[in-house]
Amino acid sequence: MSAAADTVLTGARVRTLDPERPSATAVAVKDGRITAVGDAADVQDWRGAHTEVVDLGGATLTPGLVDGHSHPVLGLEMATGLDLSGCRDLDALRATLADAARTAAPGEWVLGYGLDHNTFGGRPVHHDLIDPALGGVPAFLRLYDGHSALASGPALAAAGIDGPREFAQRAQVVCDPSGRPTGHLVEMAAMDLMQPVLPAEDPSVRRTRLLKLLHDMAATGLTGAHVMDLQGVGVLDLLAGCEEEAGALPLRLRIHPWCMPGTDRAGLDHLVELQRERGLHWRVGGVKFFMDGTVEGGTAWLEHADCHGQGTDAFWPDPAAYTAAVHHLARAGVRTATHAIGDAAVRHVLDTVEELTDPGARSLHRIEHIETVPTSQLERFARLGVAASMQPTHTAYTRADHTDEWSLRVGEKRAGRAWRCRDLRDAGATLVLGSDWPIAHYDPREVLATARLRRLPGRPEVEPVLAEQALTALMALEGYTSHAARATGEQDIAGRIAPGCRADLTAFTVDPVDAPADELAEGPVALTMTGGHITHRGQG
């Protein structure tokens, strides 16, 4: 080192994930980069008059954790109101809504999110199930999948939704046989019908909430997130304003604006131009597609229909138009991430990538979720260089005995090949892990633990879902570090602790590789650093 470090982290067990030097006990940082990796004896040579030396007291230091699939801005809107994830049956849901309605001010709505499809006990989602509990107060409740919602009768009336609607996408205002809306709104275009009447948030409140959320995320060890949307008005201005206020965002955000069916050449070129937008710790760095929706909503694209005879259509009415759009962006060097839950959707994305004539352009693409996929498709991920992006905590909405709504809908055979994290890793695929917040909690310790347990941590009484798909602790850590970097083409500057890499670092009070998974989920984070800035310090 030719110049003194800004910060030296010492007294740590350093898991570098760098094959050149797998372990160390100290790291030097200057100007947002790692400048040296060594041991306690090196610290004196690194420090200067203004160097901050942080003794980590035996904590385990790893490359900074990156959530491979998150919605921190859109999630502020989605995760508004009551957290309904704890309502396990209709009685609990009705009691929760009745309490909220009793305390609502005149003209106030009851808003909620995280509502589990299993709460309805197999009944069709219908506002008649909740209206009596609300006593006339309008309500808008988002189901946990983020692709559907339940609007009460008064809420439907306020929005003028009195019958079926036509959409360019695979969206639906579900109606009963008489044409009366049930309140079940499937996919974004249908849910957007409610936006004109839903309570709006002041921009200054939104900025405060976003900064708090990002700081809370940093406290769990996150240094970055792959953001899978750019929805809403003024999001880039919001990020710029947050960065101006805070100096730097606590997390490094890589943003993927949506490309929806019907996007023409001018729209695609606009998405290419958006890739230039960036700040200190945020940038537009990809494009998000939807090849299908969700299993529970009947909009996952499956090779064979689900138990309700649904799921045989792609989100893009013309799948060839999706392929053309991906190829257009690939020729411009733009990375894409495609939401593909069903087996037919996954196959079509892989087919689309395989049709690219430039092998280098194939590695620009990734597939999100991959909830069910046959063995015949697994080897294609590694062969084509397509990254698999998965969310282990989504298994919490299913059951090992396949009696949950998701499993019943896809059937026994497809439920038996769900969330095949281990099979994809063993097949050589790049496997990125994330939370899909607000669909599941953003805490990476919970995701890392669930990837190993195939159940939520702290729930030993729950039978693991397809236990053979569990990852090793090191594989799980790589999913948040080196594999996350590989999926964005940043493996030379991220995902490792090595000189020249970005100083994005996470220090655990328990070793994420050696500690039992349940213990890891409860272990405090000692320190989080993003771009050389310490964004979280644990107690002591």
XYZ file of C-alpha atoms in Angstrom:
540
model
C 0.000 0.000 0.000
C 1.366 3.390 -0.982
C -1.145 5.503 0.981
C -2.770 5.194 4.369
C -6.165 3.529 4.479
C -9.372 5.368 5.281
C -10.588 2.390 7.297
C -8.980 -0.796 8.561
C -11.130 -3.705 9.715
C -9.233 -6.078 11.964
C -9.821 -8.819 14.497
C -12.010 -10.745 12.070
C -12.283 -14.141 10.489
C -12.311 -13.060 6.855
C -13.999 -15.349 4.360
C -12.746 -13.706 1.202
C -14.366 -16.069 -1.368
C -11.181 -15.312 -3.292
C -9.339 -18.494 -4.345
C -6.048 -16.558 -4.380
C -6.351 -15.952 -0.623
C -9.301 -17.748 0.986
C -8.844 -16.371 4.503
C -7.357 -13.439 6.411
C -7.940 -11.431 9.603
C -7.709 -7.801 8.421
C -8.800 -5.651 5.468
C -7.786 -2.120 4.432
C -10.148 0.241 2.607
C -9.500 3.528 0.794
C -11.698 5.603 -1.512
C -14.403 2.964 -1.518
C -12.130 0.127 -2.596
C -10.329 -2.696 -0.834
C -6.628 -1.891 -0.986
C -5.135 -4.732 1.034
C -6.032 -8.048 2.646
C -3.812 -9.468 5.367
C -3.347 -10.142 9.054
C -2.975 -8.209 12.298
C 0.738 -7.714 11.645
C -0.083 -5.695 8.519
C -2.370 -3.188 10.218
C 0.419 -0.885 11.406
C 1.653 -0.513 7.841
C -1.824 0.390 6.570
C -2.838 3.010 9.085
C -2.180 6.737 9.066
C -3.062 9.695 11.227
C -6.675 9.746 10.028
C -7.304 6.013 9.564
C -10.253 4.594 11.465
C -9.358 1.167 12.846
C -12.357 -1.014 13.659
C -11.754 -4.121 15.763
C -14.467 -6.607 14.806
C -13.845 -8.698 17.898
C -13.799 -12.068 16.195
C -16.750 -11.463 13.850
C -16.786 -13.179 10.462
C -16.277 -10.759 7.582
C -17.634 -11.679 4.151
C -18.184 -9.901 0.863
C -21.206 -7.620 1.138
C -24.560 -9.345 0.899
C -26.656 -8.460 -2.156
C -30.368 -9.255 -2.348
C -30.765 -10.712 -5.828
C -34.432 -9.745 -6.185
C -36.077 -6.899 -4.295
C -38.578 -4.053 -4.689
C -37.539 -1.386 -2.175
C -39.381 1.484 -3.890
C -42.468 -0.274 -5.243
C -42.556 -2.238 -1.994
C -43.203 0.954 -0.042
C -46.565 1.130 -1.796
C -47.234 -2.596 -1.667
C -46.379 -3.025 2.033
C -48.806 -0.387 3.265
C -51.315 -0.845 6.051
C -51.927 -4.090 7.943
C -49.462 -6.956 7.737
C -51.853 -9.843 7.138
C -49.232 -12.573 6.842
C -50.122 -13.865 10.301
C -53.782 -14.505 9.402
C -53.938 -18.273 8.963
C -57.693 -18.637 8.444
C -60.767 -16.575 7.636
C -61.732 -16.074 11.281
C -58.355 -14.459 12.000
C -58.585 -12.305 8.876
C -62.090 -11.121 9.680
C -61.151 -10.282 13.267
C -58.161 -8.267 12.102
C -60.204 -6.354 9.534
C -63.037 -5.703 11.998
C -60.591 -4.193 14.509
C -59.135 -1.938 11.816
C -62.557 -0.869 10.561
C -63.733 0.058 14.078
C -60.816 2.459 14.546
C -60.844 3.891 11.011
C -61.559 7.602 10.739
C -64.436 8.746 8.495
C -63.420 8.304 4.857
C -60.372 6.207 5.770
C -59.609 2.941 3.985
C -58.388 -0.355 5.422
C -55.246 -1.347 3.531
C -53.379 -4.616 3.956
C -50.699 -6.795 2.403
C -49.145 -10.241 2.709
C -52.480 -12.083 2.670
C -51.845 -15.806 2.169
C -54.010 -17.596 -0.414
C -54.230 -20.493 2.043
C -56.190 -18.245 4.422
C -59.335 -18.809 2.352
C -59.281 -22.560 2.980
C -59.869 -23.460 -0.649
C -62.768 -21.034 -1.122
C -62.702 -18.685 -4.144
C -61.343 -15.243 -3.245
C -64.453 -13.062 -2.862
C -65.271 -9.795 -1.142
C -68.398 -11.373 0.352
C -66.027 -13.203 2.711
C -64.789 -9.937 4.259
C -67.442 -7.256 3.686
C -69.511 -8.016 6.825
C -66.413 -7.643 9.028
C -65.612 -4.239 7.499
C -69.033 -2.713 8.091
C -68.975 -0.623 4.926
C -65.371 0.634 5.243
C -63.617 0.257 1.867
C -60.657 -2.121 1.873
C -57.883 -3.060 -0.532
C -55.849 -6.110 0.468
C -52.826 -7.308 -1.487
C -52.274 -11.049 -1.545
C -48.802 -12.274 -0.705
C -47.801 -13.036 -4.302
C -47.878 -9.322 -5.221
C -49.758 -10.168 -8.417
C -53.287 -10.145 -7.024
C -55.491 -8.348 -4.533
C -58.918 -8.429 -2.920
C -61.038 -5.273 -3.036
C -64.111 -4.990 -0.845
C -67.536 -4.176 -2.294
C -67.374 -0.474 -1.365
C -63.831 -0.265 -2.756
C -64.970 -1.689 -6.106
C -67.821 0.830 -6.189
C -65.465 3.722 -5.452
C -63.256 2.694 -8.377
C -66.212 2.156 -10.717
C -65.398 -1.521 -11.231
C -68.763 -3.106 -11.970
C -67.935 -5.823 -14.492
C -65.205 -7.565 -16.483
C -62.521 -5.568 -18.286
C -60.302 -6.244 -21.280
C -56.517 -6.049 -20.858
C -53.577 -6.328 -23.246
C -51.792 -8.422 -20.621
C -52.955 -11.593 -18.859
C -54.865 -9.625 -16.239
C -58.406 -10.153 -15.017
C -61.188 -8.617 -12.977
C -62.573 -11.925 -11.742
C -66.368 -12.045 -11.977
C -68.991 -14.552 -10.906
C -71.238 -16.251 -13.518
C -73.608 -13.259 -13.476
C -70.788 -10.851 -14.366
C -70.542 -9.362 -10.854
C -66.931 -8.647 -9.773
C -65.773 -10.833 -6.896
C -63.167 -8.276 -5.843
C -60.349 -10.610 -6.879
C -58.048 -8.555 -9.133
C -55.372 -10.591 -10.903
C -52.142 -9.087 -12.227
C -50.920 -5.487 -12.205
C -53.167 -4.038 -14.911
C -56.277 -5.116 -12.989
C -54.951 -3.890 -9.637
C -54.011 -0.557 -11.213
C -57.731 0.149 -11.694
C -57.782 0.933 -7.966
C -54.960 3.490 -8.043
C -57.106 6.599 -8.723
C -59.071 6.093 -5.498
C -56.419 4.698 -3.147
C -54.887 7.088 -0.583
C -51.841 8.917 -1.978
C -48.579 9.460 -0.107
C -46.790 12.786 0.222
C -43.437 12.714 -1.670
C -41.477 13.887 1.381
C -42.966 11.072 3.462
C -42.057 8.614 0.727
C -38.425 9.785 0.728
C -38.213 9.480 4.513
C -39.718 5.991 4.397
C -37.323 4.867 1.666
C -34.227 6.042 3.503
C -35.409 4.352 6.689
C -36.095 1.140 4.804
C -32.621 1.148 3.238
C -30.991 1.768 6.619
C -33.039 -1.058 8.126
C -31.905 -3.322 5.295
C -28.279 -2.372 5.928
C -28.721 -3.350 9.578
C -29.422 -6.921 8.428
C -26.133 -7.056 6.505
C -27.301 -6.014 3.054
C -24.964 -3.862 0.993
C -26.914 -3.965 -2.251
C -30.021 -5.142 -4.073
C -31.048 -6.015 -7.593
C -34.208 -3.910 -7.896
C -36.735 -5.525 -10.218
C -38.855 -2.523 -11.130
C -38.844 1.184 -11.898
C -42.545 1.724 -11.287
C -44.182 4.965 -10.250
C -43.657 8.604 -11.097
C -40.321 10.216 -10.371
C -38.489 7.178 -8.980
C -35.104 8.259 -10.317
C -35.648 11.759 -8.916
C -36.601 10.125 -5.610
C -33.342 8.167 -5.529
C -31.315 11.230 -6.484
C -33.039 13.231 -3.734
C -32.358 10.514 -1.165
C -28.719 10.388 -2.176
C -28.420 14.158 -1.995
C -29.915 14.129 1.492
C -27.914 11.152 2.806
C -24.661 11.671 0.882
C -24.831 8.074 -0.365
C -27.532 5.451 -0.284
C -26.982 2.788 2.391
C -27.430 0.111 -0.286
C -26.091 -0.150 -3.815
C -29.184 -0.467 -6.041
C -29.140 -1.965 -9.534
C -32.493 -1.154 -11.167
C -34.365 -3.101 -13.865
C -37.264 -1.126 -15.432
C -40.116 -3.230 -16.812
C -40.662 -4.078 -20.454
C -44.323 -4.973 -20.876
C -46.258 -6.547 -23.764
C -46.883 -4.052 -26.539
C -43.566 -2.223 -26.127
C -42.537 -1.058 -29.613
C -39.078 -0.335 -31.029
C -39.106 3.222 -29.696
C -39.961 1.888 -26.249
C -37.111 -0.610 -26.424
C -34.683 2.120 -27.477
C -35.882 4.196 -24.515
C -35.028 1.278 -22.214
C -31.560 1.173 -23.767
C -31.134 4.912 -23.101
C -32.262 4.476 -19.494
C -29.185 2.349 -18.863
C -27.187 5.607 -18.718
C -29.027 6.780 -15.590
C -27.029 6.452 -12.378
C -25.988 8.015 -9.110
C -23.267 7.233 -6.593
C -24.888 4.044 -5.242
C -27.674 3.450 -7.747
C -27.853 2.772 -11.443
C -30.207 1.446 -14.088
C -28.568 -1.816 -15.050
C -30.949 -4.126 -16.870
C -34.554 -4.672 -17.972
C -37.241 -6.797 -16.318
C -39.720 -8.927 -18.305
C -42.681 -11.061 -17.261
C -43.165 -14.330 -19.109
C -45.973 -15.346 -16.759
C -47.690 -14.438 -13.478
C -48.377 -16.689 -10.480
C -49.627 -20.190 -9.856
C -52.300 -19.162 -7.347
C -53.666 -16.512 -9.717
C -53.878 -18.999 -12.571
C -51.443 -16.940 -14.653
C -48.287 -19.059 -14.431
C -47.435 -20.405 -17.907
C -47.446 -24.188 -17.632
C -46.781 -26.914 -20.158
C -50.096 -28.461 -19.088
C -53.098 -26.778 -17.478
C -53.424 -26.549 -13.697
C -56.222 -28.225 -11.732
C -58.615 -25.390 -12.699
C -57.839 -25.709 -16.385
C -55.780 -22.506 -16.349
C -52.122 -21.641 -16.863
C -51.661 -22.413 -20.544
C -51.101 -18.831 -21.723
C -47.992 -16.661 -21.618
C -48.047 -13.182 -20.094
C -46.957 -11.894 -23.501
C -49.930 -12.819 -25.739
C -47.392 -13.301 -28.536
C -44.349 -15.059 -27.037
C -42.429 -14.375 -30.253
C -42.713 -10.652 -29.533
C -41.027 -11.257 -26.174
C -38.201 -13.091 -27.935
C -37.752 -10.228 -30.402
C -37.646 -7.679 -27.572
C -35.017 -9.637 -25.631
C -32.895 -10.011 -28.756
C -33.159 -6.266 -29.471
C -31.878 -5.444 -25.990
C -29.190 -8.121 -26.151
C -27.784 -6.615 -29.341
C -27.477 -3.344 -27.413
C -25.630 -5.107 -24.593
C -28.499 -4.726 -22.106
C -28.955 -7.384 -19.436
C -32.431 -8.833 -18.916
C -34.197 -10.571 -16.040
C -37.381 -12.485 -16.810
C -40.024 -13.486 -14.292
C -40.759 -17.119 -15.219
C -42.510 -19.291 -12.648
C -44.064 -22.076 -14.700
C -42.254 -24.779 -16.657
C -43.408 -23.473 -20.052
C -42.275 -19.938 -19.182
C -38.822 -21.153 -18.104
C -38.461 -23.218 -21.277
C -39.409 -20.295 -23.519
C -36.878 -17.959 -21.898
C -34.135 -20.555 -22.339
C -35.227 -21.080 -25.959
C -35.055 -17.311 -26.490
C -31.502 -17.134 -25.177
C -30.377 -20.176 -27.138
C -31.546 -18.509 -30.359
C -29.010 -15.701 -29.861
C -26.196 -16.242 -32.336
C -23.600 -14.405 -30.227
C -22.517 -16.662 -27.337
C -21.360 -13.582 -25.410
C -24.864 -12.146 -25.495
C -26.320 -15.251 -23.867
C -24.704 -14.554 -20.504
C -26.552 -11.228 -20.228
C -29.741 -12.954 -19.139
C -31.274 -14.438 -16.023
C -34.550 -16.042 -14.972
C -36.409 -15.033 -11.814
C -38.282 -17.411 -9.463
C -38.263 -20.737 -11.404
C -40.871 -22.278 -9.127
C -41.266 -25.515 -11.069
C -38.999 -26.872 -13.789
C -38.384 -30.351 -15.237
C -34.988 -32.011 -15.083
C -34.565 -31.712 -18.853
C -34.175 -27.924 -18.542
C -31.618 -27.796 -15.716
C -28.429 -28.313 -17.728
C -29.407 -25.531 -20.123
C -28.818 -22.836 -17.493
C -25.088 -23.559 -17.223
C -24.662 -24.385 -20.903
C -26.252 -21.107 -22.002
C -24.825 -19.010 -19.163
C -28.298 -18.034 -17.914
C -28.333 -17.205 -14.199
C -31.057 -18.640 -11.967
C -32.461 -16.149 -9.457
C -34.446 -17.790 -6.649
C -36.072 -16.897 -3.349
C -35.845 -19.742 -0.807
C -38.290 -18.163 1.666
C -41.095 -18.469 -0.891
C -41.291 -22.133 0.088
C -42.946 -20.943 3.327
C -46.207 -20.564 1.398
C -46.162 -24.278 0.554
C -46.252 -27.459 2.617
C -44.230 -30.630 2.479
C -47.403 -32.735 2.114
C -48.549 -30.636 -0.872
C -51.876 -29.646 0.730
C -51.303 -25.918 0.145
C -52.965 -23.899 -2.622
C -49.809 -23.665 -4.746
C -49.161 -27.405 -4.725
C -52.790 -28.370 -5.243
C -53.007 -26.044 -8.208
C -49.928 -27.338 -10.067
C -50.486 -30.978 -9.133
C -48.341 -33.594 -7.421
C -45.772 -34.061 -10.196
C -44.922 -30.389 -10.615
C -45.052 -29.785 -6.861
C -42.365 -32.451 -6.545
C -39.936 -30.398 -8.615
C -40.398 -27.060 -6.870
C -37.676 -24.502 -6.101
C -34.861 -26.765 -7.269
C -32.032 -24.703 -5.819
C -29.651 -27.594 -5.197
C -30.298 -29.269 -8.529
C -29.525 -26.026 -10.357
C -26.300 -25.519 -8.400
C -25.254 -29.129 -8.968
C -25.972 -28.634 -12.678
C -23.413 -25.811 -12.692
C -25.775 -22.852 -12.843
C -25.053 -19.438 -11.395
C -27.570 -19.289 -8.537
C -28.531 -15.855 -7.189
C -30.527 -15.739 -3.947
C -32.878 -13.016 -2.781
C -36.043 -12.189 -0.891
C -38.446 -10.567 -3.386
C -39.322 -8.101 -0.615
C -42.117 -7.280 0.206
C -43.306 -10.763 -0.838
C -40.994 -12.147 1.867
C -38.880 -10.385 4.473
C -35.671 -8.784 3.224
C -33.474 -10.099 6.063
C -30.735 -12.091 4.283
C -30.017 -14.143 7.406
C -33.528 -15.604 7.149
C -33.050 -16.348 3.451
C -29.609 -17.907 4.007
C -31.010 -20.091 6.779
C -34.077 -21.140 4.779
C -31.904 -22.088 1.803
C -30.186 -24.603 4.099
C -33.243 -25.769 6.040
C -36.015 -25.678 3.394
C -38.195 -24.228 6.141
C -38.190 -20.916 7.962
C -35.642 -20.695 10.794
C -36.991 -21.049 14.305
C -39.723 -23.436 13.132
C -38.261 -26.921 13.788
C -41.771 -28.389 13.999
C -42.346 -27.623 10.296
C -41.420 -30.391 7.873
C -38.938 -29.135 5.250
C -40.261 -28.694 1.721
C -38.252 -30.997 -0.566
C -35.330 -31.270 1.854
C -33.072 -32.697 -0.856
C -33.016 -29.238 -2.460
C -31.213 -27.696 0.533
C -28.017 -25.772 -0.204
C -24.830 -26.025 1.775
C -24.010 -23.002 3.914
C -21.236 -21.975 1.523
C -23.510 -22.275 -1.510
C -26.082 -20.086 0.203
C -23.468 -17.429 1.047
C -22.218 -17.487 -2.551
C -25.794 -16.870 -3.719
C -25.700 -13.505 -1.918
C -22.118 -12.636 -2.885
C -20.014 -14.152 -5.662
C -22.921 -15.530 -7.685
C -24.852 -12.270 -7.353
C -21.811 -10.470 -8.760
C -21.423 -12.999 -11.554
C -25.058 -12.516 -12.613
C -24.423 -8.803 -13.210
C -21.007 -9.245 -14.841
C -19.275 -7.616 -11.861
C -17.237 -10.599 -10.676
C -13.995 -8.656 -11.156
C -14.982 -5.904 -8.703
C -17.587 -7.478 -6.409
C -18.500 -10.665 -4.585
C -14.954 -11.185 -3.255
C -12.685 -9.593 -0.675
C -9.577 -8.818 -2.694
C -7.511 -5.725 -3.564
C -9.303 -3.632 -6.184
C -12.782 -4.880 -5.320
C -15.453 -2.527 -4.048
C -15.476 -2.141 -0.290
C -18.908 -3.716 0.178
C -18.558 -5.855 3.298
C -20.708 -7.632 5.894
C -19.545 -8.737 9.351
C -21.548 -11.446 11.135
C -21.324 -12.119 14.865
C -21.739 -15.807 14.001
C -20.008 -17.538 11.103
C -22.539 -17.885 8.255
C -20.816 -21.061 7.067
C -20.077 -22.871 10.327
C -22.993 -21.777 12.532
C -26.239 -23.789 12.592
C -28.815 -22.215 10.287
C -31.294 -21.426 13.070
C -28.505 -19.696 15.019
C -27.427 -17.682 11.977
C -30.933 -16.266 11.571
C -30.785 -14.849 15.100
C -27.157 -13.693 15.047
C -26.728 -9.881 15.080
C -24.817 -8.164 12.297
C -21.654 -6.548 13.656
C -20.993 -4.154 10.778
C -22.129 -3.335 7.247
C -20.057 -1.300 4.789
C -21.094 -0.121 1.320
C -18.600 1.640 -0.924
C -16.285 2.233 2.024
C -19.064 3.878 4.076
C -20.008 2.133 7.315
C -23.799 1.942 7.068
C -24.440 -0.095 10.212
C -22.555 -0.749 13.445
C -23.805 -3.392 15.822
C -23.837 -2.840 19.558
C -20.338 -2.973 20.975
